[in-house]
mmCIF file of C-alpha atoms (C1' of nucleotides) in Angstrom:
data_model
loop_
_atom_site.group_PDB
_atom_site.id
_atom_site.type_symbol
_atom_site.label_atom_id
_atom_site.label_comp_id
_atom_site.label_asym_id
_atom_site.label_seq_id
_atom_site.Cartn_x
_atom_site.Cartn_y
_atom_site.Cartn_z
ATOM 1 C CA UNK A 911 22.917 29.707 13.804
ATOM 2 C CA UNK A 912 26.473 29.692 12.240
ATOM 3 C CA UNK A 913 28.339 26.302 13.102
ATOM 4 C CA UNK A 914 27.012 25.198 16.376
ATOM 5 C CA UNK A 915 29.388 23.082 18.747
ATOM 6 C CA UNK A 916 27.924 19.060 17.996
ATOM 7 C CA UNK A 917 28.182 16.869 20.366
ATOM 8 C CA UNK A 918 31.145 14.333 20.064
ATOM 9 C CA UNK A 919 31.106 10.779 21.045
ATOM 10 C CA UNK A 920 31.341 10.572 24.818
ATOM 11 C CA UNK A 921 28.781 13.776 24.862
ATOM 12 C CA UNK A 922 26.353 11.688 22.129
ATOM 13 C CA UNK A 923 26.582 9.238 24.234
ATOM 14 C CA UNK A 924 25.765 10.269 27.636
ATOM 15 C CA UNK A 925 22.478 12.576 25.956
ATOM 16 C CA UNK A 926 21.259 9.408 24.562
ATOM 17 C CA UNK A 927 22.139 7.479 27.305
ATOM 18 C CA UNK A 928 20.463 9.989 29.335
ATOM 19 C CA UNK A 929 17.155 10.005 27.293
ATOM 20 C CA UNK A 930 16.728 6.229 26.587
ATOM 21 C CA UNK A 931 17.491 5.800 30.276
ATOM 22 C CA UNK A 932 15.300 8.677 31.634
ATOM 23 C CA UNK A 933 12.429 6.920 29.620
ATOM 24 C CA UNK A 934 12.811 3.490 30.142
ATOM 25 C CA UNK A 935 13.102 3.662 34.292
ATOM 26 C CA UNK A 936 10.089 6.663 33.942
ATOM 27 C CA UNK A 937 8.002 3.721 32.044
ATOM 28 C CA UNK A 938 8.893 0.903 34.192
ATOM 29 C CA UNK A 939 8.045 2.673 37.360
ATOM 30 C CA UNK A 940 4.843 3.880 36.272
ATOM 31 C CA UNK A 941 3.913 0.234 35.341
ATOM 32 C CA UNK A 942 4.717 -1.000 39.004
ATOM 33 C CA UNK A 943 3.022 1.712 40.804
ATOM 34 C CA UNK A 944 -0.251 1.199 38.670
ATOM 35 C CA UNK A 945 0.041 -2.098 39.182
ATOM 36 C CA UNK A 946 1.003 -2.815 42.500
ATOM 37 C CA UNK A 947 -0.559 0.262 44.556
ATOM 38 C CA UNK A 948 -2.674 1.896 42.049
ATOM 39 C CA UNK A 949 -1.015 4.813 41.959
ATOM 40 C CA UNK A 950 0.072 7.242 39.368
ATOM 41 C CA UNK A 951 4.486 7.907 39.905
ATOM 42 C CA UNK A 952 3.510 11.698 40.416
ATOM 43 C CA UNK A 953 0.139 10.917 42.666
ATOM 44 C CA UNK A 954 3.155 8.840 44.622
ATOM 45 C CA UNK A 955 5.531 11.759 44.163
ATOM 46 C CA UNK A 956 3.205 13.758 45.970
ATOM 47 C CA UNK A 957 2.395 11.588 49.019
ATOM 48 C CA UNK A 958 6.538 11.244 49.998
ATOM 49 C CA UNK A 959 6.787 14.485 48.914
ATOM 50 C CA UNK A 960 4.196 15.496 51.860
ATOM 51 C CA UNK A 961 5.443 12.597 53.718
ATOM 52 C CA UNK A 962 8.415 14.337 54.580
ATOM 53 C CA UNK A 963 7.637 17.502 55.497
ATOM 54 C CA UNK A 964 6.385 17.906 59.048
ATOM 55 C CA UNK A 965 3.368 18.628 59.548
ATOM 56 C CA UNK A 966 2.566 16.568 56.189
ATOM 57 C CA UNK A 967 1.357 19.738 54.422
ATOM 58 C CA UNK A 968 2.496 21.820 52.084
ATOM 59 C CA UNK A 969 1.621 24.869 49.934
ATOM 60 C CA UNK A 970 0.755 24.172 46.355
ATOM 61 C CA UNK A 971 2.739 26.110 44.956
ATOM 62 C CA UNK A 972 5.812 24.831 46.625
ATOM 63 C CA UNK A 973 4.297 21.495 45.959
ATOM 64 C CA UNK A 974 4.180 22.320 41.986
ATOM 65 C CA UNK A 975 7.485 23.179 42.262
ATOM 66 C CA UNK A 976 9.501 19.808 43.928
ATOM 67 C CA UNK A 977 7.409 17.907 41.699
ATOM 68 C CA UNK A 978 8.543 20.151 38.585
ATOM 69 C CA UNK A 979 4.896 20.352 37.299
ATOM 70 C CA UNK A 980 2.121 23.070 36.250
ATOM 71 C CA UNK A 981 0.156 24.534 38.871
ATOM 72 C CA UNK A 982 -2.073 23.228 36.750
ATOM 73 C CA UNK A 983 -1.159 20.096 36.750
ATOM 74 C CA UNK A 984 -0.972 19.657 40.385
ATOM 75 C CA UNK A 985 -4.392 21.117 40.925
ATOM 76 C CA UNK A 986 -5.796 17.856 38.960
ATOM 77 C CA UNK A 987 -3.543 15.506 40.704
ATOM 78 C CA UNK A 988 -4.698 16.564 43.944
ATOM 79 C CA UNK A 989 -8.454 16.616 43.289
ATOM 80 C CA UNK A 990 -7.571 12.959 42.394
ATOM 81 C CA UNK A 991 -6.306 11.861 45.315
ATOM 82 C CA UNK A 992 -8.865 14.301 47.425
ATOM 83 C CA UNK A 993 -11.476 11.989 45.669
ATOM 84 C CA UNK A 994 -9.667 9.039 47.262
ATOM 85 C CA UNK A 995 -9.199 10.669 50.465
ATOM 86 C CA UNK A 996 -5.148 10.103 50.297
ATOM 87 C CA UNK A 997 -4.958 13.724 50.866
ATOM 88 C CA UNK A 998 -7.048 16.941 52.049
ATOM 89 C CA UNK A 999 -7.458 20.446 51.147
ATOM 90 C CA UNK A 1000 -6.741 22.600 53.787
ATOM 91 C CA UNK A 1001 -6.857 26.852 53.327
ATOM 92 C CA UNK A 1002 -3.925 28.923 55.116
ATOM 93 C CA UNK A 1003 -4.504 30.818 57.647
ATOM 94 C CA UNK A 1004 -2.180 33.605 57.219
ATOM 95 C CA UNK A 1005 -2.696 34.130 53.030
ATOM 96 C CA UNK A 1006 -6.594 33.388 51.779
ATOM 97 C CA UNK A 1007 -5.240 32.762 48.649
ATOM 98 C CA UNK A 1008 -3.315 29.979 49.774
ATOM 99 C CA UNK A 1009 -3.711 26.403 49.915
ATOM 100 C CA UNK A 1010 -2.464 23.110 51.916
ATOM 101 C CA UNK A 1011 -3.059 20.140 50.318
ATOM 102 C CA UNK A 1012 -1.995 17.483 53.248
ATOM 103 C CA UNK A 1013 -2.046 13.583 53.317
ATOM 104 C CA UNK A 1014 -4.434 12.087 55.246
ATOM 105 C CA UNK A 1015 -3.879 8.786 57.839
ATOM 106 C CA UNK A 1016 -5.279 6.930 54.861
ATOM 107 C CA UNK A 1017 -2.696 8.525 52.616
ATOM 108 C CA UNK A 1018 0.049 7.796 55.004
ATOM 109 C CA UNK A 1019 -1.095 3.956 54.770
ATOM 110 C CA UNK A 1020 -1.467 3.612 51.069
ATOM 111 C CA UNK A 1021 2.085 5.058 50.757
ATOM 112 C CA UNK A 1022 3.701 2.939 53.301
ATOM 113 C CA UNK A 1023 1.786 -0.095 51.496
ATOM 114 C CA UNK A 1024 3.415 1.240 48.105
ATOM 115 C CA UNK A 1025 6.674 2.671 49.513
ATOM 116 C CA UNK A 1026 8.844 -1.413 49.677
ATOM 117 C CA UNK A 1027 7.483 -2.497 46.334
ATOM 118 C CA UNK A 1028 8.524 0.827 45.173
ATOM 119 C CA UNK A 1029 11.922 0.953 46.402
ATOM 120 C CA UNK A 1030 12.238 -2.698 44.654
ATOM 121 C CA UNK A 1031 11.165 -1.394 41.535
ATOM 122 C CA UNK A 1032 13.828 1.470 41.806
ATOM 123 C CA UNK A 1033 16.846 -0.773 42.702
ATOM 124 C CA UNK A 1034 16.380 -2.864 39.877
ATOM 125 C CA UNK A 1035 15.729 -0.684 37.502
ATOM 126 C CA UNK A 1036 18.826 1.832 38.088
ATOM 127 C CA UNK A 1037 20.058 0.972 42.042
ATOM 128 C CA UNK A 1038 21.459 -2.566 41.666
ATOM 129 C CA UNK A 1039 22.381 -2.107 38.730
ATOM 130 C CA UNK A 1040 25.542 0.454 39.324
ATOM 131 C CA UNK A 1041 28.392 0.227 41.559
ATOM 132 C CA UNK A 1042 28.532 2.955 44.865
ATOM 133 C CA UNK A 1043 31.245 4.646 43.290
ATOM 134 C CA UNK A 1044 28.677 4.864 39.678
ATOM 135 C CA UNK A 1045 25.601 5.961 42.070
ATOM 136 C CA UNK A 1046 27.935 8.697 44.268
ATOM 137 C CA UNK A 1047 28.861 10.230 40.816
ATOM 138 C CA UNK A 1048 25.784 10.041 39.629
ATOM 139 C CA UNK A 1049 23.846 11.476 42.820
ATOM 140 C CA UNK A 1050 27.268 14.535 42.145
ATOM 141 C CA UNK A 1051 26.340 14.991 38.407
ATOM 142 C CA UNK A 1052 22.914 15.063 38.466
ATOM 143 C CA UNK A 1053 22.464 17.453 41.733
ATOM 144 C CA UNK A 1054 24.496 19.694 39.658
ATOM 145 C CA UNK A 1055 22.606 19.341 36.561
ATOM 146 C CA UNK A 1056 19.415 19.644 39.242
ATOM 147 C CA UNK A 1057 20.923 22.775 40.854
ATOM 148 C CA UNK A 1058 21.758 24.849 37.514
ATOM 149 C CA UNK A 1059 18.133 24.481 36.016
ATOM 150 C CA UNK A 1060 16.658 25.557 39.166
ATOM 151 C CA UNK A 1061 19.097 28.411 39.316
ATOM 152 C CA UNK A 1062 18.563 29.093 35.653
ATOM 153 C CA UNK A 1063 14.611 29.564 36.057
ATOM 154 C CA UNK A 1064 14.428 32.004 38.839
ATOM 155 C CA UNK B 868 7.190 -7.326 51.960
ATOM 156 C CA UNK B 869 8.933 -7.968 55.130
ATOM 157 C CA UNK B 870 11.805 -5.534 56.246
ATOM 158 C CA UNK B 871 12.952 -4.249 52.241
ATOM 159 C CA UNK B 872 16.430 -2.807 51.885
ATOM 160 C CA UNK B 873 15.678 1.108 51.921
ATOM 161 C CA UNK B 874 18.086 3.586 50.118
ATOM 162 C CA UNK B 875 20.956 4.828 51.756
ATOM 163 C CA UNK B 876 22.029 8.136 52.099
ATOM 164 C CA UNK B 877 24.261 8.001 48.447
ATOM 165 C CA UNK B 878 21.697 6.332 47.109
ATOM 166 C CA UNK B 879 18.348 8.258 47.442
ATOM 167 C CA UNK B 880 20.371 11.426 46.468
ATOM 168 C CA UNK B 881 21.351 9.425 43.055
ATOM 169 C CA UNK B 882 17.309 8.640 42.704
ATOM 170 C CA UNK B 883 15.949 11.965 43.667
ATOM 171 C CA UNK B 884 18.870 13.342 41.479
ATOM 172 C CA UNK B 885 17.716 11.300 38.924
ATOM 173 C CA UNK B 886 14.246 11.907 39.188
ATOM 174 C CA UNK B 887 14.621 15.804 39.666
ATOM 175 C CA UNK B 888 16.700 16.035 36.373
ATOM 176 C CA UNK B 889 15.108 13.824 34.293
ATOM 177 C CA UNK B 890 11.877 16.641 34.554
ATOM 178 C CA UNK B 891 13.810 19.428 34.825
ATOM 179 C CA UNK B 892 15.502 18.925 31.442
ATOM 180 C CA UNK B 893 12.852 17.211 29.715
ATOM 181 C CA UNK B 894 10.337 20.122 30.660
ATOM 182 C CA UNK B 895 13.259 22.851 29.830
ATOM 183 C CA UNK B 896 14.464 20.851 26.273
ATOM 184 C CA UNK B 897 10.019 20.400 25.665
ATOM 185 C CA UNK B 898 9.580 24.005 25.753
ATOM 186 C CA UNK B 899 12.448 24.796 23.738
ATOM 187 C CA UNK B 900 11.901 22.915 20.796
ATOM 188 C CA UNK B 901 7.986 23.826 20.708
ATOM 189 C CA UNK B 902 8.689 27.708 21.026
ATOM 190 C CA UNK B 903 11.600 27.634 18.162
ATOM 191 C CA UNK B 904 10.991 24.925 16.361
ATOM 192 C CA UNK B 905 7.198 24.202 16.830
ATOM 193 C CA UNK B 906 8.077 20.217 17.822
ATOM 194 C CA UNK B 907 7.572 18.596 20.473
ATOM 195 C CA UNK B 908 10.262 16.187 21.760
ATOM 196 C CA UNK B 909 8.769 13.542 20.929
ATOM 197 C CA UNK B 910 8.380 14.831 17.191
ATOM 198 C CA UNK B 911 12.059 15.610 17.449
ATOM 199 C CA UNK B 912 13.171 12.314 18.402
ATOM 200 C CA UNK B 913 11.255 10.785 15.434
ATOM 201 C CA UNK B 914 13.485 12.673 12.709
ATOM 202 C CA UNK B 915 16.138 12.247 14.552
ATOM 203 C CA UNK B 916 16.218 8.374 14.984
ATOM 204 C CA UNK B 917 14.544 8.186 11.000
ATOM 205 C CA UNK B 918 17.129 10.746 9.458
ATOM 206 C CA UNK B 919 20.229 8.483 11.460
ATOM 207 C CA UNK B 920 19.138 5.090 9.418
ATOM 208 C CA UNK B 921 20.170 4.377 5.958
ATOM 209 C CA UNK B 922 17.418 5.063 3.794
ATOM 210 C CA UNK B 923 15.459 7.366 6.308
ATOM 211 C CA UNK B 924 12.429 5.221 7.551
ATOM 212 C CA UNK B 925 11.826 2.749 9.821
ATOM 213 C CA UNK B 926 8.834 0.254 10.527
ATOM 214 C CA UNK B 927 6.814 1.324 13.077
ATOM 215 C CA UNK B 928 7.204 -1.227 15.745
ATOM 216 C CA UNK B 929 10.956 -0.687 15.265
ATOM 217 C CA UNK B 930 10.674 3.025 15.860
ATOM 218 C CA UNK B 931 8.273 3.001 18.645
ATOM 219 C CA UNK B 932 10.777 0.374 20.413
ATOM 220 C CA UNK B 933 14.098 3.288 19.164
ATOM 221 C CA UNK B 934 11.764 6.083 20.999
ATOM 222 C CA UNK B 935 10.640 3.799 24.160
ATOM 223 C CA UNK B 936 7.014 4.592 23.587
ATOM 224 C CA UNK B 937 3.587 3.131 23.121
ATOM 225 C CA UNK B 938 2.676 2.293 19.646
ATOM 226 C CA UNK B 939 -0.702 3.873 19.946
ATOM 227 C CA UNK B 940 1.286 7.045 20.867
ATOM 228 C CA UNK B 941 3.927 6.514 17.741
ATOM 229 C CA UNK B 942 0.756 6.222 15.376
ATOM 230 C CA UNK B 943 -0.702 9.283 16.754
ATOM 231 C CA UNK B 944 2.605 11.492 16.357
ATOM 232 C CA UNK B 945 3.343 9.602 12.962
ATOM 233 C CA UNK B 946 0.025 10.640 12.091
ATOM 234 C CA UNK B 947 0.462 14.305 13.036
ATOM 235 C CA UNK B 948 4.279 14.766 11.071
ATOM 236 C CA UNK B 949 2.495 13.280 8.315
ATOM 237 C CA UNK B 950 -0.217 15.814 8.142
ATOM 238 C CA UNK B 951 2.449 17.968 8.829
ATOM 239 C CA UNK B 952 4.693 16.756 5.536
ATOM 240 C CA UNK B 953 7.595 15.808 7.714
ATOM 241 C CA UNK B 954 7.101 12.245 7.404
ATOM 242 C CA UNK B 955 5.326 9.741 5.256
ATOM 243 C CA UNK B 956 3.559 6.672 5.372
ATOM 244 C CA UNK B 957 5.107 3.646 3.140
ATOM 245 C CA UNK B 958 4.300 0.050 2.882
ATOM 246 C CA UNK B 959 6.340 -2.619 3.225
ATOM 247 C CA UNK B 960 6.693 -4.986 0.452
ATOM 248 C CA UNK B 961 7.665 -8.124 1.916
ATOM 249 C CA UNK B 962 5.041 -7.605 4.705
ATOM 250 C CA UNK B 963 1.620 -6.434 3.833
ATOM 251 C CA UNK B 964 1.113 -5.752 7.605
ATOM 252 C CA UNK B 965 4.451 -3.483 7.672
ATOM 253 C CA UNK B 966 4.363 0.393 7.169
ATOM 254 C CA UNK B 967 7.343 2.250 7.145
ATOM 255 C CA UNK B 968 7.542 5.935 8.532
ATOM 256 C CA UNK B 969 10.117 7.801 6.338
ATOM 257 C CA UNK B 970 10.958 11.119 6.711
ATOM 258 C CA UNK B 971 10.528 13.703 3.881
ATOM 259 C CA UNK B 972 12.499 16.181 2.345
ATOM 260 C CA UNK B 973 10.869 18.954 4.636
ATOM 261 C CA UNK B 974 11.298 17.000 7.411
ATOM 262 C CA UNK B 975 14.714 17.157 6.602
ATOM 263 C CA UNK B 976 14.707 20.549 6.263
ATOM 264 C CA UNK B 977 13.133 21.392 9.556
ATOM 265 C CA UNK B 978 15.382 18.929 11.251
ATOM 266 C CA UNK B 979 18.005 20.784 9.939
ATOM 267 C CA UNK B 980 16.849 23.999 11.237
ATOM 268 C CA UNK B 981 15.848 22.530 14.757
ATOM 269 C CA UNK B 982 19.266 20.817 15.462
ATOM 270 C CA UNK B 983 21.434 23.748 16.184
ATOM 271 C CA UNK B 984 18.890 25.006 18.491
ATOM 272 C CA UNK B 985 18.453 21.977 20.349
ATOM 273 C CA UNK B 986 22.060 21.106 20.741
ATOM 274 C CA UNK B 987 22.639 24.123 22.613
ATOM 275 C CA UNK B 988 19.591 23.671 24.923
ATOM 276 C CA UNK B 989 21.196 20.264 25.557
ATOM 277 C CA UNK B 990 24.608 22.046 26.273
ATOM 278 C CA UNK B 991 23.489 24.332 28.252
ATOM 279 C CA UNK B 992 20.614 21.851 30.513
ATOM 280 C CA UNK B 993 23.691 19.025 30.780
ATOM 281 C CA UNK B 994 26.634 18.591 28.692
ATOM 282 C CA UNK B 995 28.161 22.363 29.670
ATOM 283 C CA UNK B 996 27.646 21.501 32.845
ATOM 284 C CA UNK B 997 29.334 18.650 33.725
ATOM 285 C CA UNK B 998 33.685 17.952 33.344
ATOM 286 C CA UNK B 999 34.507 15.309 30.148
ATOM 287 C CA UNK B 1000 34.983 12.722 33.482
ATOM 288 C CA UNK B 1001 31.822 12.940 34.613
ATOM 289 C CA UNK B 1002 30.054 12.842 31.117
ATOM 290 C CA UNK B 1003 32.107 9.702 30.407
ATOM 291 C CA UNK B 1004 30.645 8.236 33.437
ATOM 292 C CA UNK B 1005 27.394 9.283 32.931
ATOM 293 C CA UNK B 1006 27.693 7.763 29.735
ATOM 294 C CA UNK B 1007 29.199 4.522 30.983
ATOM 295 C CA UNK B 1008 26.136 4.058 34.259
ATOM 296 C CA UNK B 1009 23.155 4.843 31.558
ATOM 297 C CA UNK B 1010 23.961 3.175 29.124
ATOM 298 C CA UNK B 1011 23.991 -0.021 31.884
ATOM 299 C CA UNK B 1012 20.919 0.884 33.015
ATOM 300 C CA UNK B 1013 19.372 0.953 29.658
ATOM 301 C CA UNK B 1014 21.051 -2.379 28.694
ATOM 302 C CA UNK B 1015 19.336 -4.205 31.661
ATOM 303 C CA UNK B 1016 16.030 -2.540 31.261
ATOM 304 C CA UNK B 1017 15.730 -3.436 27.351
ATOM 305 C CA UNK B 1018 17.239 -6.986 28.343
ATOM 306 C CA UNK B 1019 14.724 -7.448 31.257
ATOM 307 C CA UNK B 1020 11.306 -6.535 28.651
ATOM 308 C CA UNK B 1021 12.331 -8.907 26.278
ATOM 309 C "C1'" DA C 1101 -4.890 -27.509 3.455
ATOM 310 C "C1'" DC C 1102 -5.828 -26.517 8.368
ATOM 311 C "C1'" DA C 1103 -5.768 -24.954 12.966
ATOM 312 C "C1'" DC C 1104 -3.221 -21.949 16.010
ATOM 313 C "C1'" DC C 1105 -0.338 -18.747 18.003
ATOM 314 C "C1'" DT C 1106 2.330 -14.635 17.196
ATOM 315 C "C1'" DT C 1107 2.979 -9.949 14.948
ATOM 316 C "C1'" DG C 1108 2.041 -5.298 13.148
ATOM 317 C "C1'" DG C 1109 -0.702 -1.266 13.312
ATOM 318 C "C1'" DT C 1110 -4.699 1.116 14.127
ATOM 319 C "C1'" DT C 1111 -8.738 2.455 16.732
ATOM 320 C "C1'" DC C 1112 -11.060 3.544 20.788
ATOM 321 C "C1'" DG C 1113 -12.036 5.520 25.341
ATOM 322 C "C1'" DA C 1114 -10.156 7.182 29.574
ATOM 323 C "C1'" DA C 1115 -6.705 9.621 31.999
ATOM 324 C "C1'" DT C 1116 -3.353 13.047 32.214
ATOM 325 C "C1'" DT C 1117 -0.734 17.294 31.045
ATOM 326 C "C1'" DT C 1118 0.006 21.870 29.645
ATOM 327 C "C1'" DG C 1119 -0.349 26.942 28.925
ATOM 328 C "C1'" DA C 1120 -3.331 30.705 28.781
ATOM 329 C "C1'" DA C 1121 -6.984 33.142 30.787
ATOM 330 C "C1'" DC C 1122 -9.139 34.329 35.056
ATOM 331 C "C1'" DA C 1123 -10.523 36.053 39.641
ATOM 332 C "C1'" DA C 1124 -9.169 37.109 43.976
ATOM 333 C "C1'" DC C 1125 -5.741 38.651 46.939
ATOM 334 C "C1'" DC C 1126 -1.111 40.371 48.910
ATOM 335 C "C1'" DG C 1127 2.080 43.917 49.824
ATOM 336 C "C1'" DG C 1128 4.948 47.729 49.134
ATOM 337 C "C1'" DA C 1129 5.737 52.491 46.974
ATOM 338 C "C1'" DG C 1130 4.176 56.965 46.975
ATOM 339 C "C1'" DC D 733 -4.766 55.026 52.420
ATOM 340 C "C1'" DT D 734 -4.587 53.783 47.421
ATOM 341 C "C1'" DC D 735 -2.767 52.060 43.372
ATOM 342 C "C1'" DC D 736 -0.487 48.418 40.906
ATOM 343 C "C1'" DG D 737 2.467 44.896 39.819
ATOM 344 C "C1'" DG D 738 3.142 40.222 41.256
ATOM 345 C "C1'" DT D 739 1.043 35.825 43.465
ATOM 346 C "C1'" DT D 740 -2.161 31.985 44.224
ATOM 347 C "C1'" DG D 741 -4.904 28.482 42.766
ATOM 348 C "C1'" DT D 742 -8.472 27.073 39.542
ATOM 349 C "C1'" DT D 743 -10.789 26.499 35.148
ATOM 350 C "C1'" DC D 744 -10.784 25.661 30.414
ATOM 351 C "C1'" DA D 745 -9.809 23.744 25.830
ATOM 352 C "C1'" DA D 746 -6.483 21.333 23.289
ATOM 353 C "C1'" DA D 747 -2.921 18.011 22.817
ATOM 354 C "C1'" DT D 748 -0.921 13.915 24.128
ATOM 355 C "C1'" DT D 749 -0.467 9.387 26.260
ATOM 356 C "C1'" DC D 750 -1.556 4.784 27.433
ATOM 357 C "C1'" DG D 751 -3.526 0.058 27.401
ATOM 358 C "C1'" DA D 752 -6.932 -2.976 25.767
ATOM 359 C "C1'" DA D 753 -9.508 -4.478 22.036
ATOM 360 C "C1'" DC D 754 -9.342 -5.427 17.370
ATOM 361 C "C1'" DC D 755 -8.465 -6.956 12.555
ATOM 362 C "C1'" DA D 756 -5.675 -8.657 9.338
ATOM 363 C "C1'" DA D 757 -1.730 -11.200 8.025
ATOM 364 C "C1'" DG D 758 2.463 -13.985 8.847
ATOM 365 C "C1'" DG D 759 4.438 -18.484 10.081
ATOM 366 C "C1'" DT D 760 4.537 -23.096 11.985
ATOM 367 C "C1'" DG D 761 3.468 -27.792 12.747
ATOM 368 C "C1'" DT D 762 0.615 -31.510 11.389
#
DNA sequence: ACACCTTGGTTCGAATTTGAACAACCGGAG
DNA sequence: CTCCGGTTGTTCAAATTCGAACCAAGGTGT
């Protein structure tokens, strides 16, 4: 570990810019869902994530992996909102291994209750806050940043 | 709720963006720091912002505002460097309620051997990744964002 | 001195997350 | 066909997180 390259100023400053931010608008959001929908950010995650697929379902697996969580993880999540009926289990037909989880009419109405107060919550936090010309660099940067992890773990 | 301004186009690729690399690199920098240096980040982050203040301890309400976190959860992970020896415990004397966390001379030490490590996992997740422009203006739009979300709690 | 409201930290219980271990299954090479 | 490595989803125990309740101690105004 002979004389690592340390970050200078501008680099300091966008990693802890990057971390204080990531946790801050992660922590804000999770207050508003809970509050105003009673929802957890990744139970939510996982209704628009099903949302907008057609069809509405989706493998777990492939689920696990948009959300970037555990199988694990995702198993628990979905038992939770099986229990509420905001989604159903559904096996595949082609793989008996495989599973759909799939959002329910009820699921599609508790996200499109949640979905404006949501959106609110997200342009106030980091939306409304930048200019376009911030957000289209930022959308650029972080696809990239997005892309290269994604690349980097398969 | 009547007829909310959705997203655009520019701007629900700078949320999901956002969103997408904000787990991405905190699962990828999580795993790296508990496989070589047995910390989690949030261990990390507590040396880090203790061994940047003169002095080398902080109260606790001040450090659990520095790491955006609960301050149940900052007396839990206080509680586990201290079993650990990385950090100690240390009243305040103008404030019988106070305790400062300070970091130790081991903590220093493991710091020391975690940083190297860690910087290049942050290189190599974002900093490598993106030009000195974009970094800048990373640096520039979260460090706004941050600003209003710390101004709008208090 | 006395209420009273705020602060600082911890404790508690409930919810969530993770990785490892597991069982069942798929699919291609030989 | 059969074997075997890789997949799929779940279960499990352990670690972490949060918010609410709590206790004790400041600080203020009267």
């Amino acid at each position: 570990m002979d004389d690592p390259r340390w970050l200078d100023e501008t680099e300091m400053a966008a990693w802890r810019g990057f971390v204080e931010a990531t946790n801050l608008v992660a922590r804000r959001l999770e207050r508003q869902l809970k509050e105003d929908a009673g929802l957890s950010h990744t139970q939510y995650e996982i209704l628009v994530q099903l949302s907008a697929v057609p069809g509405g379902s989706l493998r777990m697996t492939d689920l696990a992996d948009r959300l970037v969580t555990s199988k694990s993880g995702l198993t628990y999540q979905v038992t939770q909102l099986e229990k509420a009926g905001l989604v159903a289990r559904r096996s595949c037909p082609s793989d008996v291994r495989g599973v759909f989880a799939e959002i329910t009419d009820q699921g599609w109405a508790v996200l499109r209750a949640a979905a404006p107060g949501h959106v609110a919550a997200v342009r106030e936090a980091l939306i409304d806050v930048l200019t376009p010309a911030q957000l289209a660099a930022l959308a650029d940067s972080l696809g990239t940043v997005s892309d290269r992890l994604r690349a980097a773990d398969s």
